[in-house]
CSV table of C-alpha atoms in Angstrom, one decimal:
chain,number,residue,atom,x,y,z
A,1372,MET,CA,-0.1,-20.6,47.8
A,1373,ASN,CA,-1.3,-17.6,45.7
A,1374,LYS,CA,0.0,-14.1,45.8
A,1375,GLU,CA,-2.2,-12.8,48.5
A,1376,GLN,CA,-1.3,-15.7,50.7
A,1377,PHE,CA,2.3,-15.4,50.2
A,1378,LEU,CA,2.3,-11.6,50.8
A,1379,ALA,CA,0.3,-12.1,54.0
A,1380,LYS,CA,2.6,-14.8,55.3
A,1381,LEU,CA,5.7,-12.6,54.6
A,1382,ASN,CA,3.9,-9.6,56.1
A,1383,ASP,CA,3.2,-11.6,59.2
A,1384,ALA,CA,6.7,-12.9,59.6
A,1385,LEU,CA,8.2,-9.3,59.1
A,1386,LYS,CA,6.2,-8.0,62.0
A,1387,ARG,CA,9.3,-6.9,63.9
A,1388,ILE,CA,10.4,-4.6,61.2
A,1389,PRO,CA,9.1,-1.1,61.2
A,1390,SER,CA,6.2,-0.7,58.9
A,1391,SER,CA,7.8,1.8,56.5
A,1392,GLU,CA,10.5,-0.7,55.8
A,1393,ARG,CA,8.1,-3.6,55.7
A,1394,GLU,CA,6.1,-2.0,53.0
A,1395,ASP,CA,9.3,-1.5,51.0
A,1396,ILE,CA,10.0,-5.1,51.1
A,1397,LEU,CA,6.5,-6.2,50.2
A,1398,GLN,CA,6.6,-3.9,47.3
A,1399,ASP,CA,9.6,-5.7,45.9
A,1400,PHE,CA,7.7,-9.0,46.1
A,1401,ARG,CA,4.5,-7.4,44.6
A,1402,GLU,CA,6.5,-6.2,41.7
A,1403,HIS,CA,8.0,-9.7,41.4
A,1404,PHE,CA,4.6,-11.3,41.2
A,1405,GLU,CA,3.3,-8.8,38.6
A,1406,ILE,CA,6.2,-9.3,36.3
A,1407,GLY,CA,6.0,-13.1,36.7
A,1408,ILE,CA,2.2,-13.0,36.0
A,1409,SER,CA,2.8,-10.7,32.9
A,1410,GLU,CA,5.1,-13.3,31.6
A,1411,GLY,CA,2.3,-15.8,31.7
A,1412,LYS,CA,3.2,-17.6,35.0
A,1413,THR,CA,0.4,-18.3,37.5
A,1414,GLU,CA,0.5,-16.8,41.0
A,1415,GLU,CA,1.3,-20.3,42.4
A,1416,GLU,CA,4.2,-20.9,40.1
A,1417,VAL,CA,5.8,-17.5,41.1
A,1418,ALA,CA,5.2,-18.3,44.7
A,1419,ASN,CA,6.8,-21.7,44.4
A,1420,GLY,CA,9.8,-20.2,42.9
A,1421,LEU,CA,10.2,-17.7,45.6
A,1422,GLY,CA,10.4,-20.4,48.3
A,1423,SER,CA,9.2,-20.0,51.9
A,1424,PRO,CA,8.2,-16.6,52.9
A,1425,GLN,CA,9.2,-17.4,56.4
A,1426,GLN,CA,12.7,-18.2,55.3
A,1427,ILE,CA,13.0,-14.9,53.4
A,1428,ALA,CA,11.6,-12.9,56.3
A,1429,LYS,CA,14.0,-14.4,58.6
A,1430,GLU,CA,17.0,-13.1,56.4
A,1431,MET,CA,15.3,-9.7,56.2
A,1432,VAL,CA,15.0,-9.6,60.0
A,1433,ALA,CA,18.5,-10.7,60.5
A,1434,THR,CA,19.8,-8.0,58.2
A,1435,TYR,CA,17.6,-5.5,60.0
A,1436,ARG,CA,18.9,-6.5,63.4
A,1437,LEU,CA,22.5,-6.2,62.3
A,1438,GLU,CA,21.8,-2.9,60.8
A,1439,GLN,CA,20.5,-1.8,64.2
A,1440,VAL,CA,23.4,-3.1,66.1
A,1441,THR,CA,25.8,-1.5,63.8
A,1442,GLU,CA,24.1,1.8,64.5
A,1443,SER,CA,24.2,1.4,68.3
A,1444,ALA,CA,25.6,-1.6,70.1
A,1445,SER,CA,23.3,-1.5,73.2
A,1446,THR,CA,23.1,-5.1,75.0
A,1447,GLY,CA,19.5,-5.3,73.9
A,1448,ASN,CA,20.5,-4.7,70.1
A,1449,VAL,CA,23.4,-7.3,70.3
A,1450,LEU,CA,21.1,-10.0,71.8
A,1451,ARG,CA,18.3,-9.4,69.4
A,1452,ALA,CA,20.9,-9.6,66.4
A,1453,VAL,CA,22.4,-12.7,67.8
A,1454,TRP,CA,18.9,-14.2,68.1
A,1455,ALA,CA,18.0,-13.1,64.5
A,1456,VAL,CA,21.2,-14.7,63.1
A,1457,ILE,CA,20.7,-18.0,65.2
A,1458,GLY,CA,17.2,-18.1,63.7
A,1459,LEU,CA,18.7,-18.7,60.2
A,1460,GLY,CA,19.5,-22.1,60.8
A,1461,PHE,CA,20.8,-24.9,63.2
A,1462,PHE,CA,24.3,-24.6,61.9
A,1463,ASN,CA,24.3,-21.1,63.1
A,1464,LEU,CA,23.2,-22.3,66.5
A,1465,VAL,CA,26.4,-23.8,67.0
A,1466,ILE,CA,28.7,-21.4,65.4
A,1467,VAL,CA,26.9,-18.2,66.8
A,1468,LEU,CA,25.7,-19.1,70.2
A,1469,GLY,CA,28.8,-21.0,71.1
A,1470,PRO,CA,31.2,-18.0,70.7
A,1471,PHE,CA,28.5,-15.8,72.1
A,1472,ILE,CA,28.1,-17.8,75.4
A,1473,ALA,CA,32.0,-18.1,75.8
A,1474,LEU,CA,32.2,-14.2,75.2
A,1475,ALA,CA,29.4,-13.3,77.5
A,1476,GLY,CA,30.8,-15.7,80.1
A,1477,PHE,CA,34.2,-14.1,79.9
A,1478,VAL,CA,32.8,-10.5,80.1
A,1479,LEU,CA,30.5,-11.5,83.0
A,1480,SER,CA,33.2,-13.2,85.0
A,1481,GLY,CA,35.7,-10.2,84.4
A,1482,TRP,CA,33.1,-7.7,85.6
A,1483,LEU,CA,32.1,-9.9,88.7
A,1484,ALA,CA,35.8,-10.2,89.5
A,1485,GLY,CA,36.3,-6.4,89.2
A,1486,VAL,CA,33.2,-5.4,91.2
A,1487,SER,CA,33.8,-8.1,94.1
A,1488,PHE,CA,37.4,-6.9,94.4
A,1489,ILE,CA,36.3,-3.2,94.6
A,1490,VAL,CA,33.6,-3.9,97.3
A,1491,SER,CA,36.0,-6.3,99.2
A,1492,PRO,CA,36.9,-3.6,102.0
A,1493,ILE,CA,33.3,-3.0,102.6
A,1494,LEU,CA,32.5,-6.8,102.9
A,1495,TYR,CA,35.6,-6.8,105.2
A,1496,LEU,CA,34.2,-4.2,107.3
A,1497,ILE,CA,30.8,-5.8,107.5
A,1498,ASN,CA,32.6,-9.0,108.6
A,1499,VAL,CA,34.4,-7.2,111.3
A,1500,VAL,CA,31.3,-5.6,112.5
A,1501,ILE,CA,29.7,-9.2,112.9
A,1502,TYR,CA,32.9,-10.9,114.4
A,1503,PRO,CA,34.9,-8.0,115.8
A,1504,GLU,CA,37.3,-10.4,117.4
A,1505,ILE,CA,39.0,-11.3,114.0
A,1506,PHE,CA,40.0,-7.7,113.1
A,1507,ALA,CA,43.5,-7.5,111.6
A,1508,TRP,CA,45.2,-4.6,110.0
A,1509,TYR,CA,46.9,-6.7,107.6
A,1510,ASP,CA,43.5,-8.1,106.3
A,1511,LEU,CA,42.1,-4.6,106.0
A,1512,PHE,CA,45.0,-3.3,103.9
A,1513,PHE,CA,44.8,-6.5,101.7
A,1514,ALA,CA,41.2,-5.7,101.1
A,1515,LEU,CA,42.0,-2.0,100.2
A,1516,PHE,CA,44.6,-3.2,97.9
A,1517,LEU,CA,42.2,-5.7,96.2
A,1518,SER,CA,39.8,-2.7,95.9
A,1519,GLY,CA,42.5,-0.9,93.9
A,1520,VAL,CA,43.2,-3.8,91.7
A,1521,GLY,CA,39.5,-4.2,91.3
A,1522,ILE,CA,39.1,-0.6,90.1
A,1523,PHE,CA,42.0,-1.3,87.3
A,1524,ILE,CA,40.0,-4.5,86.4
A,1525,ALA,CA,36.8,-2.7,86.0
A,1526,ILE,CA,38.4,0.1,83.8
A,1527,GLY,CA,40.0,-2.6,81.7
A,1528,MET,CA,36.8,-4.6,81.4
A,1529,PHE,CA,34.9,-1.5,80.1
A,1530,TYR,CA,37.3,-1.3,77.1
A,1531,VAL,CA,37.5,-5.1,76.7
A,1532,THR,CA,33.7,-5.3,76.7
A,1533,ARG,CA,33.3,-2.5,74.1
A,1534,TRP,CA,36.0,-4.0,71.9
A,1535,LEU,CA,34.6,-7.6,72.2
A,1536,PHE,CA,31.1,-6.5,71.3
A,1537,LYS,CA,32.1,-4.5,68.3
A,1538,GLY,CA,34.3,-7.6,67.2
A,1539,PHE,CA,31.4,-10.0,67.8
A,1540,VAL,CA,29.2,-7.7,65.6
A,1541,LYS,CA,31.8,-8.0,62.8
A,1542,TYR,CA,31.7,-11.7,63.3
A,1543,LEU,CA,27.9,-11.7,63.1
A,1544,ASN,CA,28.0,-9.8,59.8
A,1545,PHE,CA,30.6,-12.1,58.3
A,1546,ASN,CA,28.4,-15.0,59.4
A,1547,MET,CA,25.4,-13.4,57.7
A,1548,ARG,CA,27.3,-13.2,54.5
A,1549,MET,CA,28.8,-16.7,54.5
A,1550,VAL,CA,26.4,-19.0,56.3
A,1551,LYS,CA,22.9,-18.0,55.6
A,1552,GLY,CA,20.5,-20.7,54.6
A,1553,GLY,CA,17.6,-20.6,52.2
A,1554,MET,CA,19.2,-22.3,49.2
A,1555,LYS,CA,17.6,-25.2,47.4
A,1556,HIS,CA,19.5,-28.5,47.8
A,1557,ALA,CA,21.2,-27.2,50.8
B,399,MET,CA,26.1,-28.0,47.1
B,400,ASN,CA,26.9,-26.5,50.7
B,401,VAL,CA,24.9,-23.6,51.7
B,402,GLN,CA,27.8,-21.5,52.8
B,403,PHE,CA,29.6,-21.9,49.5
B,404,LYS,CA,26.4,-21.0,47.3
B,405,LYS,CA,25.6,-17.9,49.3
B,406,GLY,CA,28.9,-16.4,48.6
B,407,VAL,CA,28.6,-17.3,44.9
B,408,LEU,CA,25.1,-15.8,44.9
B,409,GLU,CA,26.5,-12.4,45.9
B,410,LEU,CA,29.2,-12.7,43.3
B,411,CYS,CA,26.5,-13.5,40.7
B,412,VAL,CA,24.3,-10.5,41.4
B,413,LEU,CA,27.3,-8.1,41.4
B,414,VAL,CA,28.5,-9.7,38.0
B,415,LEU,CA,25.1,-9.1,36.3
B,416,LEU,CA,25.0,-5.6,37.4
B,417,ASP,CA,28.5,-4.7,36.2
B,418,LYS,CA,27.6,-3.8,32.6
B,419,GLN,CA,23.9,-2.7,32.9
B,420,ASP,CA,21.3,-1.8,35.7
B,421,ARG,CA,18.6,-4.5,36.2
B,422,TYR,CA,15.5,-4.9,38.2
B,423,GLY,CA,15.0,-7.6,40.7
B,424,TYR,CA,12.9,-10.1,38.8
B,425,GLU,CA,15.4,-10.0,35.9
B,426,LEU,CA,18.2,-10.7,38.4
B,427,VAL,CA,16.3,-13.5,39.9
B,428,GLN,CA,15.6,-15.1,36.4
B,429,LYS,CA,19.2,-14.6,35.2
B,430,ILE,CA,20.5,-16.4,38.2
B,431,SER,CA,17.9,-19.3,38.4
B,432,ASP,CA,18.4,-20.0,34.6
B,433,GLN,CA,21.8,-21.2,35.4
B,434,ILE,CA,21.9,-22.5,39.0
B,435,ALA,CA,19.1,-23.8,41.4
B,436,ILE,CA,18.3,-21.4,44.0
B,437,SER,CA,15.5,-20.3,46.0
B,438,GLU,CA,14.4,-17.2,44.2
B,439,GLY,CA,13.2,-15.4,47.2
B,440,SER,CA,16.7,-15.4,48.8
B,441,VAL,CA,18.0,-13.1,46.2
B,442,TYR,CA,15.8,-10.2,47.7
B,443,PRO,CA,17.3,-10.2,51.1
B,444,LEU,CA,20.7,-10.3,49.4
B,445,LEU,CA,19.8,-7.2,47.3
B,446,ARG,CA,18.6,-5.3,50.3
B,447,ARG,CA,21.6,-6.0,52.3
B,448,LEU,CA,24.0,-5.0,49.5
B,449,THR,CA,22.0,-1.8,49.0
B,450,LYS,CA,22.2,-0.9,52.7
B,451,GLU,CA,26.0,-1.7,52.5
B,452,GLY,CA,26.2,1.0,49.8
B,453,TYR,CA,27.2,-1.3,46.9
B,454,PHE,CA,23.9,-0.6,45.0
B,455,THR,CA,21.7,2.4,44.4
B,456,THR,CA,18.1,1.9,43.3
B,457,TYR,CA,15.7,3.9,41.2
B,458,LEU,CA,12.2,3.3,39.8
B,459,LYS,CA,11.7,3.4,36.1
B,460,GLU,CA,8.4,3.1,34.2
B,461,SER,CA,8.1,0.1,32.1
B,462,SER,CA,6.2,-0.3,28.6
B,463,GLU,CA,4.2,-3.2,30.0
B,464,GLY,CA,2.8,-2.5,33.5
B,465,PRO,CA,4.0,-0.8,36.6
B,466,SER,CA,7.3,0.9,37.3
B,467,ARG,CA,10.2,-1.5,38.2
B,468,LYS,CA,12.9,-1.0,40.8
B,469,TYR,CA,16.3,-1.0,39.0
B,470,TYR,CA,19.6,-1.9,41.0
B,471,ALA,CA,22.7,0.1,39.9
B,472,LEU,CA,26.3,-0.6,41.1
B,473,THR,CA,28.1,2.1,43.0
B,474,GLU,CA,31.8,2.7,42.9
B,475,GLU,CA,32.0,0.8,46.0
B,476,GLY,CA,30.1,-2.1,44.7
B,477,ARG,CA,32.5,-2.1,41.6
B,478,SER,CA,35.6,-2.5,43.8
B,479,TYR,CA,34.0,-5.0,46.0
B,480,LEU,CA,33.2,-7.0,42.8
B,481,GLY,CA,36.8,-6.7,41.7
B,482,GLU,CA,37.8,-8.2,45.1
B,483,LEU,CA,35.4,-11.1,44.9
B,484,LEU,CA,36.4,-12.0,41.4
B,485,ALA,CA,39.9,-12.1,42.4
B,486,ASP,CA,39.0,-14.4,45.4
B,487,TRP,CA,36.9,-16.6,43.0
B,488,GLU,CA,39.4,-16.9,40.4
B,489,LYS,CA,42.1,-17.8,42.9
B,490,PHE,CA,39.8,-20.3,44.4
B,491,THR,CA,38.6,-22.0,41.2
B,492,ASN,CA,42.2,-22.2,39.8
B,493,GLY,CA,43.3,-23.9,43.0
B,494,VAL,CA,40.3,-26.4,43.0
B,495,ASN,CA,40.8,-27.1,39.2
B,496,GLN,CA,44.5,-27.6,39.8
B,497,LEU,CA,43.8,-30.1,42.6
B,498,ILE,CA,41.1,-31.9,40.2
B,499,LYS,CA,43.7,-32.1,37.4
B,500,GLU,CA,46.4,-33.6,39.6
B,501,GLY,CA,43.9,-36.0,41.3
B,502,VAL,CA,42.5,-37.2,37.8
B,503,ARG,CA,46.0,-37.7,36.4
B,504,ASP,CA,47.2,-39.8,39.6
B,505,GLU,CA,44.4,-42.3,39.2
């Protein structure tokens, strides 16, 4: 692989990074090539030493995604960051995806419980409209009580969700530092 | 050697190299790969991340031979982070060395 091929592959793999930042990254590698060549190396030797442009790009993209998610932890950003960090290696599939699915499952079930509690009086009334003979005050009050509990669960889940996602972003950052691939003989 | 381990060490190496003087990317890569087997390209994502985290600042400087080079300089934050990493590293290597010593003696 010569300099042009290396840079083209890197550029290709960095498509998801905005062009100003991508240009900055490419410039670092152009500089690396130029100095290497001025020291008498061939383009191929420099490219070989650098390793796979795809792997380099993966790490750059993961860093970029994490930076985005640190700026604003929207669901889309969190998902993209999880995906980018998983892309760094199979090991990460287990240690990132596992906790993420557990976390997402917990958050989802919490919200489902809260929301279904909140709407239970409505569901009960619908049921009564369809089968008027089963109406009982006790059931209606119980449904109203559940609705109240549901509101508390939903408020709780709001804070829990925010807190969990923030924590998870920290975990991703930690993971990024400790587990990234890209080394020889690894 | 295990990836996880090497990654942490690579970060320490870069910080240590910048402690006494500012250096450019190529120089950092060469210094490290002279001592340990690394995929040279992986130093650049690391430099970028540590710069974004505020541990380095960068500036361009003309070079006598050829185009200007991007130099990396350690910030105060970077220096205190280096101190933390060094303390961790010493504790870790002392522990491992101690275990090796005991292990060898027992045999």
